[in-house]
Amino acid sequence: MTTATKPREHVEIRYMSTFEKITSAFYAGKRRCFLEGSSWASKTYSVMQFLNELLAHSERPLVATVSSESLPHLKRGAIRDFLSITQLDGTFRDSYWNKSDFVYTFPKSKSILEFVSADSGAKFTGGRRDIGFCNELNHIAQNAYRQFDMRTRMFTIGDWNPESEFWFHEDHIADLPENVLIHAVYQD
């Protein structure tokens, strides 16, 4: 008796304009990229696509940290998006995913993607990284963000829904020449 296997379903992987803007900011040598936009504007998903592409294909191992206000928020958002992206494109390898520590090691590049909650600013005072992503920056304390950014060597990304202005706007961070602010909408 033989077992027939179902052919793999064809899945079209699309990169939204937000992904292209993040990638352009990175390769243009910007230090920080901020995404402000409505729900369903592909902010987090596009950042996770960017990190997946960059870390999977880097010539040397990189370390990237994704942070959000809490671990449950990370699980429902950035982690879910990352797993969806890598499972859709067929690159996810379960043996490289540390489910206890929420760390994925990319098989070829040996780059590391770690997920850390921002529920304590003290979590940002030790570890260093090449790339950092603060998901829902408006829910992360200003000092915690500063510690995170200070320990990020190459590129920091932050995103949020424009519910109200917060410390980012008060400090005029978008006005600095090394930063780029992207406004994303659901059509993106």
CSV table of C-alpha atoms in Angstrom, one decimal:
chain,number,residue,atom,x,y,z
A,1,MET,CA,0.0,0.0,0.0
A,2,THR,CA,1.3,3.4,-0.9
A,3,THR,CA,0.6,6.7,0.7
A,4,ALA,CA,-0.2,9.5,-1.6
A,5,THR,CA,0.9,12.9,-0.5
A,6,LYS,CA,-1.1,16.0,-1.4
A,7,PRO,CA,0.9,18.4,-3.5
A,8,ARG,CA,1.9,21.6,-1.7
A,9,GLU,CA,-0.6,24.3,-2.1
A,10,HIS,CA,0.7,27.3,-4.0
A,11,VAL,CA,0.8,30.3,-1.8
A,12,GLU,CA,1.6,33.7,-3.2
A,13,ILE,CA,3.8,35.7,-0.8
A,14,ARG,CA,3.3,39.4,-1.2
A,15,TYR,CA,5.3,42.3,0.3
A,16,MET,CA,3.2,45.3,1.0
A,17,SER,CA,4.4,48.9,0.4
A,18,THR,CA,5.2,49.2,4.1
A,19,PHE,CA,7.7,46.4,3.8
A,20,GLU,CA,9.4,48.2,0.9
A,21,LYS,CA,9.6,51.5,2.9
A,22,ILE,CA,11.2,49.8,5.9
A,23,THR,CA,13.7,48.0,3.7
A,24,SER,CA,14.5,51.3,1.9
A,25,ALA,CA,15.1,53.1,5.2
A,26,PHE,CA,17.4,50.3,6.4
A,27,TYR,CA,19.5,50.2,3.2
A,28,ALA,CA,19.5,54.1,3.0
A,29,GLY,CA,21.5,54.0,6.3
A,30,LYS,CA,18.7,55.4,8.6
A,31,ARG,CA,19.2,54.7,12.3
A,32,ARG,CA,15.5,54.4,13.2
A,33,CYS,CA,12.2,53.7,11.4
A,34,PHE,CA,8.9,54.5,12.9
A,35,LEU,CA,5.5,53.3,11.6
A,36,GLU,CA,2.3,55.1,12.6
A,37,GLY,CA,-0.8,53.7,11.2
A,38,SER,CA,-4.3,52.3,11.5
A,39,SER,CA,-5.2,48.8,12.3
A,40,TRP,CA,-4.8,46.4,9.4
A,41,ALA,CA,-2.1,48.7,7.8
A,42,SER,CA,0.4,45.8,7.8
A,43,LYS,CA,2.8,47.5,10.1
A,44,THR,CA,3.8,44.6,12.4
A,45,TYR,CA,3.4,42.0,9.6
A,46,SER,CA,5.7,44.1,7.3
A,47,VAL,CA,8.3,44.5,10.0
A,48,MET,CA,8.3,40.7,10.7
A,49,GLN,CA,8.7,40.1,6.9
A,50,PHE,CA,11.6,42.5,6.9
A,51,LEU,CA,13.3,40.8,9.9
A,52,ASN,CA,12.7,37.3,8.4
A,53,GLU,CA,14.3,38.3,5.1
A,54,LEU,CA,17.2,40.2,6.7
A,55,LEU,CA,18.0,37.5,9.3
A,56,ALA,CA,17.6,34.5,7.0
A,57,HIS,CA,19.9,35.9,4.4
A,58,SER,CA,22.5,37.9,6.3
A,59,GLU,CA,26.1,37.1,5.6
A,60,ARG,CA,27.0,37.1,9.2
A,61,PRO,CA,24.9,36.2,12.3
A,62,LEU,CA,22.8,39.1,13.5
A,63,VAL,CA,20.7,39.4,16.7
A,64,ALA,CA,17.3,41.0,16.5
A,65,THR,CA,14.9,41.6,19.4
A,66,VAL,CA,11.2,42.1,19.1
A,67,SER,CA,9.5,43.7,22.1
A,68,SER,CA,6.0,44.6,23.1
A,69,GLU,CA,4.2,45.6,26.3
A,70,SER,CA,3.6,42.0,27.5
A,71,LEU,CA,4.3,38.4,26.5
A,72,PRO,CA,0.6,37.8,25.7
A,73,HIS,CA,0.6,40.7,23.4
A,74,LEU,CA,3.7,39.3,21.6
A,75,LYS,CA,2.1,35.9,21.3
A,76,ARG,CA,-1.1,37.3,19.7
A,77,GLY,CA,0.8,39.7,17.4
A,78,ALA,CA,4.5,39.6,16.4
A,79,ILE,CA,5.1,35.9,17.3
A,80,ARG,CA,2.0,34.8,15.5
A,81,ASP,CA,2.9,36.9,12.4
A,82,PHE,CA,6.5,35.6,12.4
A,83,LEU,CA,5.3,31.9,12.6
A,84,SER,CA,2.7,32.6,9.9
A,85,ILE,CA,5.3,34.2,7.5
A,86,THR,CA,7.9,31.5,7.9
A,87,GLN,CA,5.3,28.7,7.7
A,88,LEU,CA,3.8,30.2,4.6
A,89,ASP,CA,7.1,30.6,2.8
A,90,GLY,CA,8.3,27.1,3.9
A,91,THR,CA,11.3,28.3,5.8
A,92,PHE,CA,10.2,27.5,9.4
A,93,ARG,CA,12.1,24.7,11.1
A,94,ASP,CA,10.6,23.6,14.4
A,95,SER,CA,14.0,22.3,15.7
A,96,TYR,CA,15.3,25.9,15.5
A,97,TRP,CA,12.4,27.4,17.5
A,98,ASN,CA,13.0,27.5,21.3
A,99,LYS,CA,9.4,27.7,22.5
A,100,SER,CA,10.5,28.2,26.1
A,101,ASP,CA,12.6,31.3,25.5
A,102,PHE,CA,10.8,32.5,22.4
A,103,VAL,CA,14.0,32.5,20.3
A,104,TYR,CA,14.4,31.4,16.7
A,105,THR,CA,17.8,30.7,15.2
A,106,PHE,CA,17.9,30.9,11.4
A,107,PRO,CA,19.5,27.7,10.1
A,108,LYS,CA,21.8,29.1,7.4
A,109,SER,CA,22.8,32.5,8.7
A,110,LYS,CA,22.8,31.5,12.4
A,111,SER,CA,21.1,34.9,13.1
A,112,ILE,CA,18.9,35.0,16.2
A,113,LEU,CA,15.4,36.5,16.6
A,114,GLU,CA,14.2,36.8,20.2
A,115,PHE,CA,10.9,38.0,21.6
A,116,VAL,CA,11.1,39.9,24.9
A,117,SER,CA,8.2,41.6,26.8
A,118,ALA,CA,8.7,45.2,27.9
A,119,ASP,CA,6.8,44.8,31.1
A,120,SER,CA,10.0,45.7,33.0
A,121,GLY,CA,12.4,48.3,31.8
A,122,ALA,CA,15.2,46.3,33.6
A,123,LYS,CA,14.9,43.7,30.8
A,124,PHE,CA,16.4,46.3,28.4
A,125,THR,CA,19.5,47.2,30.4
A,126,GLY,CA,21.6,44.2,29.7
A,127,GLY,CA,21.2,42.6,26.3
A,128,ARG,CA,22.6,44.1,23.1
A,129,ARG,CA,21.3,43.6,19.6
A,130,ASP,CA,21.9,44.6,16.0
A,131,ILE,CA,18.2,45.3,15.2
A,132,GLY,CA,15.4,46.1,17.6
A,133,PHE,CA,11.6,46.3,17.1
A,134,CYS,CA,9.3,47.9,19.6
A,135,ASN,CA,5.8,46.8,18.7
A,136,GLU,CA,3.1,49.3,19.9
A,137,LEU,CA,5.7,51.8,21.0
A,138,ASN,CA,3.0,54.0,22.6
A,139,HIS,CA,2.5,51.3,25.3
A,140,ILE,CA,6.2,51.1,26.2
A,141,ALA,CA,7.7,53.5,28.7
A,142,GLN,CA,9.9,56.2,27.3
A,143,ASN,CA,12.9,55.2,29.5
A,144,ALA,CA,12.5,51.5,28.6
A,145,TYR,CA,12.6,52.5,24.9
A,146,ARG,CA,15.7,54.7,25.4
A,147,GLN,CA,17.5,51.7,27.1
A,148,PHE,CA,16.4,49.5,24.2
A,149,ASP,CA,17.5,51.9,21.5
A,150,MET,CA,20.8,52.6,23.2
A,151,ARG,CA,21.6,48.9,23.1
A,152,THR,CA,20.6,48.5,19.5
A,153,ARG,CA,23.6,48.8,17.2
A,154,MET,CA,22.2,49.1,13.7
A,155,PHE,CA,18.5,49.8,13.3
A,156,THR,CA,15.6,50.4,15.7
A,157,ILE,CA,12.0,50.1,14.5
A,158,GLY,CA,8.9,51.2,16.4
A,159,ASP,CA,5.2,51.0,15.4
A,160,TRP,CA,1.9,52.1,16.9
A,161,ASN,CA,-1.7,52.9,16.1
A,162,PRO,CA,-2.4,56.7,16.2
A,163,GLU,CA,-4.8,56.6,19.2
A,164,SER,CA,-3.3,59.7,20.8
A,165,GLU,CA,0.0,61.5,20.9
A,166,PHE,CA,2.6,60.2,23.4
A,167,TRP,CA,6.3,60.9,24.3
A,168,PHE,CA,7.5,60.2,20.8
A,169,HIS,CA,5.6,63.2,19.5
A,170,GLU,CA,6.6,65.4,22.5
A,171,ASP,CA,10.3,64.7,21.9
A,172,HIS,CA,10.0,65.4,18.1
A,173,ILE,CA,11.9,62.2,17.4
A,174,ALA,CA,10.6,62.1,13.8
A,175,ASP,CA,12.4,65.4,13.1
A,176,LEU,CA,15.9,63.9,13.5
A,177,PRO,CA,17.7,63.3,10.2
A,178,GLU,CA,18.7,59.8,11.1
A,179,ASN,CA,15.1,58.8,11.5
A,180,VAL,CA,12.2,58.1,9.1
A,181,LEU,CA,8.5,58.2,9.9
A,182,ILE,CA,6.2,56.1,7.8
A,183,HIS,CA,2.4,56.7,7.8
A,184,ALA,CA,0.7,53.4,7.0
A,185,VAL,CA,-3.0,52.9,6.1
A,186,TYR,CA,-5.0,49.8,5.6
A,187,GLN,CA,-4.7,50.2,1.8
A,188,ASP,CA,-0.9,49.5,2.2
